């Protein structure tokens, strides 16, 4: 048997705790007719129990050795193992209304989430394990230290919920930090729609890049000073607030210049 050494570059911290595995499976509320996309199945600790509950699993694994091993073990089952990079895989080839599940490779959590949210009309819900601190930023609300452009981006397209904390010892090798299991219920339509979503996120990023400035000053890279003052006055937003005090709805109003 070939020795297998986990690759840091692929974020390979494998789940080894059966109680955590069972908790994850229960939280995913799987149904007989579910179609599941699993991101990074690794050695299959989640893949096997998921497959026993649902209609079909598409498991996308970048590691050549792990993908081959899992494919040979699951031959003839309801699991399709694909050897591919999730960031390059054409989601358009997948069936619609799938559930997405993954203990994510932490180094590429953001591009994975961005991609799933971009293709949100194909999915209903995204269950994922991420670093605890990162998960806290996703669910953060205005006025808190963790509230960031990431919170706004995810909350625009989804309703995030932190389900439970996972200690480093649940994985091998153990990561240096705590993790958490989360659920993103994908919104088919945002609560407050921006006319130009690209512009909305440019505006949000630009404001949060200057968190210490007042909103009046941090908007200066987007609108002229006069325009900023008129807009804040018209929308009744206090110009002395800081970027982390504004709600997502406020940002949408600022981007739309109305509301
Ligand atoms: N699901 C397994 C578990 O819970 O033990 C493995 C989780 S491990 C944190 C992340 C997995 O994602 C690894 O198997 C890794 O090889 C895989 N992976 C890393 N980058 C990937 C990518 N770009 N596309 C697909 N899989 C990837």
CSV table of C-alpha atoms and ligand atoms in Angstrom, one decimal:
chain,number,residue,atom,x,y,z
A,1,UNK,CA,0.0,0.0,0.0
A,2,UNK,CA,1.3,3.5,-0.9
A,3,UNK,CA,1.9,5.8,2.0
A,4,UNK,CA,-0.2,9.0,1.8
A,5,UNK,CA,1.1,12.3,3.2
A,6,UNK,CA,-1.5,15.0,3.5
A,7,UNK,CA,-0.8,18.0,1.3
A,8,UNK,CA,-0.9,21.4,3.0
A,9,UNK,CA,-1.3,23.1,-0.4
A,10,UNK,CA,-4.7,21.3,-0.8
A,11,UNK,CA,-5.9,22.1,2.7
A,12,UNK,CA,-5.9,18.4,3.6
A,13,UNK,CA,-7.1,18.2,7.2
A,14,UNK,CA,-9.2,15.1,7.2
A,15,UNK,CA,-12.2,14.7,9.5
A,16,UNK,CA,-11.5,11.7,11.8
A,17,UNK,CA,-14.0,12.2,14.6
A,18,UNK,CA,-17.1,9.9,14.1
A,19,UNK,CA,-19.3,12.0,16.4
A,20,UNK,CA,-18.5,15.2,14.4
A,21,UNK,CA,-19.2,13.3,11.2
A,22,UNK,CA,-22.6,12.1,12.5
A,23,UNK,CA,-23.5,15.7,13.6
A,24,UNK,CA,-22.6,17.0,10.2
A,25,UNK,CA,-24.7,14.4,8.5
A,26,UNK,CA,-27.7,15.1,10.7
A,27,UNK,CA,-27.4,18.8,10.2
A,28,UNK,CA,-27.6,18.4,6.4
A,29,UNK,CA,-31.1,17.1,6.7
A,30,UNK,CA,-30.7,14.8,3.7
A,31,UNK,CA,-33.6,13.3,1.8
A,32,UNK,CA,-34.0,10.3,-0.5
A,33,UNK,CA,-34.4,12.4,-3.6
A,34,UNK,CA,-31.5,14.8,-2.9
A,35,UNK,CA,-28.7,15.4,-5.4
A,36,UNK,CA,-25.5,16.4,-3.6
A,37,UNK,CA,-22.4,18.1,-4.8
A,38,UNK,CA,-19.6,17.2,-2.4
A,39,UNK,CA,-16.5,19.5,-2.6
A,40,UNK,CA,-13.3,17.8,-1.7
A,41,UNK,CA,-14.4,14.3,-0.5
A,42,UNK,CA,-10.9,13.3,0.5
A,43,UNK,CA,-11.0,9.8,1.9
A,44,UNK,CA,-14.8,9.8,1.8
A,45,UNK,CA,-15.6,10.1,5.5
A,46,UNK,CA,-18.7,12.2,4.6
A,47,UNK,CA,-19.2,10.7,1.1
A,48,UNK,CA,-20.2,7.2,2.3
A,49,UNK,CA,-22.9,8.3,4.8
A,50,UNK,CA,-24.2,11.0,2.5
A,51,UNK,CA,-24.6,8.5,-0.3
A,52,UNK,CA,-26.6,6.1,1.9
A,53,UNK,CA,-29.2,8.9,2.4
A,54,UNK,CA,-29.6,10.5,-1.0
A,55,UNK,CA,-30.3,9.8,-4.7
A,56,UNK,CA,-26.8,10.7,-6.1
A,57,UNK,CA,-23.6,12.3,-5.0
A,58,UNK,CA,-21.2,14.1,-7.4
A,59,UNK,CA,-17.9,14.3,-5.5
A,60,UNK,CA,-15.2,16.6,-6.9
A,61,UNK,CA,-11.7,16.0,-5.7
A,62,UNK,CA,-8.5,17.6,-6.9
A,63,UNK,CA,-6.0,15.2,-5.4
A,64,UNK,CA,-5.3,12.6,-8.1
A,65,UNK,CA,-4.5,9.7,-5.7
A,66,UNK,CA,-7.5,10.3,-3.5
A,67,UNK,CA,-9.9,10.7,-6.4
A,68,UNK,CA,-8.7,7.4,-8.0
A,69,UNK,CA,-8.9,5.6,-4.6
A,70,UNK,CA,-12.4,6.8,-3.9
A,71,UNK,CA,-13.6,6.0,-7.4
A,72,UNK,CA,-12.4,2.4,-7.2
A,73,UNK,CA,-14.0,2.0,-3.8
A,74,UNK,CA,-17.3,3.4,-4.9
A,75,UNK,CA,-17.6,1.9,-8.3
A,76,UNK,CA,-21.1,0.9,-9.2
A,77,UNK,CA,-22.6,3.0,-6.3
A,78,UNK,CA,-24.6,6.2,-6.5
A,79,UNK,CA,-21.4,8.3,-6.2
A,80,UNK,CA,-19.8,9.9,-9.2
A,81,UNK,CA,-16.2,10.8,-8.3
A,82,UNK,CA,-14.8,13.5,-10.5
A,83,UNK,CA,-11.1,14.2,-10.5
A,84,UNK,CA,-11.1,18.0,-11.0
A,85,UNK,CA,-10.4,21.4,-9.5
A,86,UNK,CA,-13.7,22.7,-8.1
A,87,UNK,CA,-12.7,26.2,-9.1
A,88,UNK,CA,-12.4,25.1,-12.8
A,89,UNK,CA,-15.2,22.6,-12.9
A,90,UNK,CA,-18.1,23.7,-15.2
A,91,UNK,CA,-21.1,23.8,-12.7
A,92,UNK,CA,-23.4,24.2,-15.7
A,93,UNK,CA,-22.9,20.4,-16.4
A,94,UNK,CA,-24.4,19.5,-13.0
A,95,UNK,CA,-28.1,18.9,-12.4
A,96,UNK,CA,-30.1,21.8,-10.9
A,97,UNK,CA,-31.3,22.3,-7.3
A,98,UNK,CA,-28.5,20.4,-5.7
A,99,UNK,CA,-27.3,20.6,-2.1
A,100,UNK,CA,-23.6,21.5,-1.8
A,101,UNK,CA,-21.7,20.0,1.1
A,102,UNK,CA,-18.0,20.3,1.9
A,103,UNK,CA,-15.4,20.4,4.6
A,104,UNK,CA,-13.6,23.1,2.6
A,105,UNK,CA,-9.9,23.4,1.9
A,106,UNK,CA,-9.5,26.6,4.1
A,107,UNK,CA,-7.0,28.3,1.7
A,108,UNK,CA,-9.5,28.5,-1.1
A,109,UNK,CA,-12.7,29.0,0.9
A,110,UNK,CA,-13.4,32.4,-0.5
A,111,UNK,CA,-13.2,31.6,-4.2
A,112,UNK,CA,-15.3,28.4,-3.6
A,113,UNK,CA,-18.0,30.4,-1.8
A,114,UNK,CA,-17.9,33.1,-4.6
A,115,UNK,CA,-18.3,30.4,-7.2
A,116,UNK,CA,-21.2,28.6,-5.5
A,117,UNK,CA,-22.9,32.0,-4.9
A,118,UNK,CA,-22.4,32.9,-8.6
A,119,UNK,CA,-24.1,29.7,-9.7
A,120,UNK,CA,-26.7,29.9,-6.8
A,121,UNK,CA,-29.7,29.2,-9.1
A,122,UNK,CA,-28.4,25.7,-9.5
A,123,UNK,CA,-28.2,25.0,-5.8
A,124,UNK,CA,-30.6,25.2,-2.8
A,125,UNK,CA,-28.3,25.2,0.2
A,126,UNK,CA,-24.6,25.1,0.9
A,127,UNK,CA,-23.4,23.2,4.1
A,128,UNK,CA,-19.7,23.8,4.8
A,129,UNK,CA,-16.9,23.6,7.4
A,130,UNK,CA,-14.7,26.7,7.5
A,131,UNK,CA,-12.4,28.3,10.0
A,132,UNK,CA,-14.4,29.6,13.0
A,133,UNK,CA,-13.1,33.1,12.7
A,134,UNK,CA,-14.0,33.1,9.0
A,135,UNK,CA,-17.5,31.8,9.8
A,136,UNK,CA,-18.0,34.5,12.3
A,137,UNK,CA,-17.1,37.1,9.7
A,138,UNK,CA,-19.7,35.6,7.3
A,139,UNK,CA,-22.6,35.8,9.9
A,140,UNK,CA,-21.5,39.1,11.4
A,141,UNK,CA,-24.0,42.0,11.8
A,142,UNK,CA,-23.4,45.8,11.6
A,143,UNK,CA,-21.6,47.4,14.5
A,144,UNK,CA,-19.4,44.4,15.3
A,145,UNK,CA,-15.7,43.9,14.8
A,146,UNK,CA,-16.2,40.9,12.5
A,147,UNK,CA,-18.6,42.7,10.1
A,148,UNK,CA,-16.8,43.1,6.8
A,149,UNK,CA,-17.3,43.1,3.0
A,150,UNK,CA,-17.4,39.3,3.2
A,151,UNK,CA,-20.4,39.5,5.5
A,152,UNK,CA,-22.2,41.8,3.0
A,153,UNK,CA,-21.3,39.7,0.0
A,154,UNK,CA,-22.5,36.4,1.5
A,155,UNK,CA,-25.6,37.9,3.1
A,156,UNK,CA,-26.6,39.6,-0.2
A,157,UNK,CA,-26.9,36.2,-1.9
A,158,UNK,CA,-27.6,33.9,1.1
A,159,UNK,CA,-28.9,33.5,4.6
A,160,UNK,CA,-26.0,32.2,6.6
A,161,UNK,CA,-26.2,30.4,9.9
A,162,UNK,CA,-23.4,29.1,12.1
A,163,UNK,CA,-24.5,25.6,13.3
A,164,UNK,CA,-21.7,24.4,15.6
A,165,UNK,CA,-18.1,24.7,16.5
A,166,UNK,CA,-15.6,22.0,15.7
A,167,UNK,CA,-12.3,21.6,17.7
A,168,UNK,CA,-9.0,21.1,15.9
A,169,UNK,CA,-8.7,17.5,17.3
A,170,UNK,CA,-11.6,16.4,15.1
A,171,UNK,CA,-9.2,16.5,12.1
A,172,UNK,CA,-6.0,14.9,11.2
A,173,UNK,CA,-3.6,16.6,10.9
A,174,UNK,CA,-5.2,19.0,13.3
A,175,UNK,CA,-5.5,22.5,12.0
A,176,UNK,CA,-4.1,25.3,14.3
A,177,UNK,CA,-7.5,26.9,14.7
A,178,UNK,CA,-11.1,26.0,15.6
A,179,UNK,CA,-13.6,25.4,12.8
A,180,UNK,CA,-17.3,25.6,12.5
A,181,UNK,CA,-20.0,24.0,10.5
A,182,UNK,CA,-22.3,26.4,8.7
A,183,UNK,CA,-25.3,26.5,6.4
A,184,UNK,CA,-25.9,29.1,3.6
A,185,UNK,CA,-29.5,29.1,2.4
A,186,UNK,CA,-29.2,30.5,-1.0
A,187,UNK,CA,-31.6,33.3,-1.8
A,188,UNK,CA,-33.0,33.1,-5.3
A,189,UNK,CA,-33.5,36.9,-5.1
A,190,UNK,CA,-31.6,39.3,-2.8
A,191,UNK,CA,-33.7,41.0,-0.1
A,192,UNK,CA,-32.6,44.4,-1.5
A,193,UNK,CA,-31.7,44.4,-5.1
A,194,UNK,CA,-28.8,46.4,-6.5
A,195,UNK,CA,-29.2,47.6,-10.1
A,196,UNK,CA,-25.5,46.9,-10.6
A,197,UNK,CA,-24.1,44.2,-8.3
A,198,UNK,CA,-20.5,44.6,-9.5
A,199,UNK,CA,-20.7,48.3,-8.5
A,200,UNK,CA,-22.3,47.5,-5.2
A,201,UNK,CA,-19.5,45.2,-4.2
A,202,UNK,CA,-16.9,47.6,-5.5
A,203,UNK,CA,-18.4,50.3,-3.3
A,204,UNK,CA,-18.6,48.0,-0.2
A,205,UNK,CA,-15.0,46.8,-0.6
A,206,UNK,CA,-13.8,50.3,-1.0
A,207,UNK,CA,-15.5,51.5,2.1
A,208,UNK,CA,-14.3,48.6,4.3
A,209,UNK,CA,-10.8,49.1,3.0
A,210,UNK,CA,-10.9,52.3,5.0
A,211,UNK,CA,-12.8,51.2,8.1
A,212,UNK,CA,-11.4,53.9,10.3
A,213,UNK,CA,-12.7,56.7,8.1
A,214,UNK,CA,-16.2,58.1,8.3
A,215,UNK,CA,-18.6,56.9,5.6
A,216,UNK,CA,-18.5,60.5,4.2
A,217,UNK,CA,-14.7,60.2,3.6
A,218,UNK,CA,-14.6,56.5,2.7
A,219,UNK,CA,-17.1,57.1,-0.1
A,220,UNK,CA,-14.8,59.7,-1.6
A,221,UNK,CA,-13.1,57.1,-3.9
A,222,UNK,CA,-16.5,56.3,-5.4
A,223,UNK,CA,-18.4,59.6,-5.6
A,224,UNK,CA,-17.3,63.2,-5.6
A,225,UNK,CA,-17.4,65.1,-2.2
A,226,UNK,CA,-20.5,67.1,-3.2
A,227,UNK,CA,-22.3,64.0,-4.6
A,228,UNK,CA,-21.5,62.1,-1.4
A,229,UNK,CA,-22.9,64.8,0.8
A,230,UNK,CA,-26.1,65.2,-1.2
A,231,UNK,CA,-26.6,61.4,-1.4
A,232,UNK,CA,-26.1,60.8,2.4
A,233,UNK,CA,-28.4,63.7,3.1
A,234,UNK,CA,-31.1,62.5,0.7
A,235,UNK,CA,-30.9,58.9,2.0
A,236,UNK,CA,-30.8,60.1,5.6
A,237,UNK,CA,-27.6,58.3,6.4
A,238,UNK,CA,-25.4,60.0,9.1
A,239,UNK,CA,-22.2,61.0,7.4
A,240,UNK,CA,-20.2,60.5,10.6
A,241,UNK,CA,-20.9,56.8,10.8
A,242,UNK,CA,-18.1,54.3,10.0
A,243,UNK,CA,-18.4,51.7,7.2
A,244,UNK,CA,-19.0,48.9,9.8
A,245,UNK,CA,-22.1,50.7,11.1
A,246,UNK,CA,-24.0,50.6,7.8
A,247,UNK,CA,-26.4,47.8,7.0
A,248,UNK,CA,-26.4,45.9,3.7
A,249,UNK,CA,-29.6,47.7,2.9
A,250,UNK,CA,-27.8,51.0,3.4
A,251,UNK,CA,-25.1,49.9,1.0
A,252,UNK,CA,-27.6,48.9,-1.6
A,253,UNK,CA,-29.3,52.3,-1.3
A,254,UNK,CA,-25.9,54.0,-1.7
A,255,UNK,CA,-25.1,52.0,-4.8
A,256,UNK,CA,-28.6,52.5,-6.3
A,257,UNK,CA,-28.6,56.2,-5.2
A,258,UNK,CA,-32.1,55.7,-4.0
A,259,UNK,CA,-34.3,53.8,-1.6
B,1,LIG,N1,-14.0,15.8,3.0
B,1,LIG,C1,-12.8,15.3,3.6
B,1,LIG,C2,-12.9,15.2,5.1
B,1,LIG,O1,-13.8,15.8,5.6
B,1,LIG,O2,-12.1,14.5,5.7
B,1,LIG,C3,-11.6,16.1,3.2
B,1,LIG,C4,-11.6,17.5,3.7
B,1,LIG,S1,-10.1,18.4,3.4
B,1,LIG,C5,-10.4,19.7,4.6
B,1,LIG,C6,-10.3,19.2,1.9
B,1,LIG,C7,-10.4,18.3,0.7
B,1,LIG,O3,-10.5,19.2,-0.5
B,1,LIG,C8,-9.1,17.5,0.4
B,1,LIG,O4,-9.5,16.2,0.1
B,1,LIG,C9,-8.4,18.2,-0.8
B,1,LIG,O5,-7.6,17.3,-1.5
B,1,LIG,C10,-9.6,18.7,-1.5
B,1,LIG,N2,-9.3,19.9,-2.4
B,1,LIG,C11,-8.4,20.9,-2.2
B,1,LIG,N3,-8.5,21.8,-3.1
B,1,LIG,C12,-9.4,21.4,-4.0
B,1,LIG,C13,-10.0,21.9,-5.2
B,1,LIG,N4,-9.5,23.0,-5.8
B,1,LIG,N5,-10.9,21.2,-5.9
B,1,LIG,C14,-11.4,20.0,-5.3
B,1,LIG,N6,-11.0,19.5,-4.2
B,1,LIG,C15,-10.0,20.1,-3.5
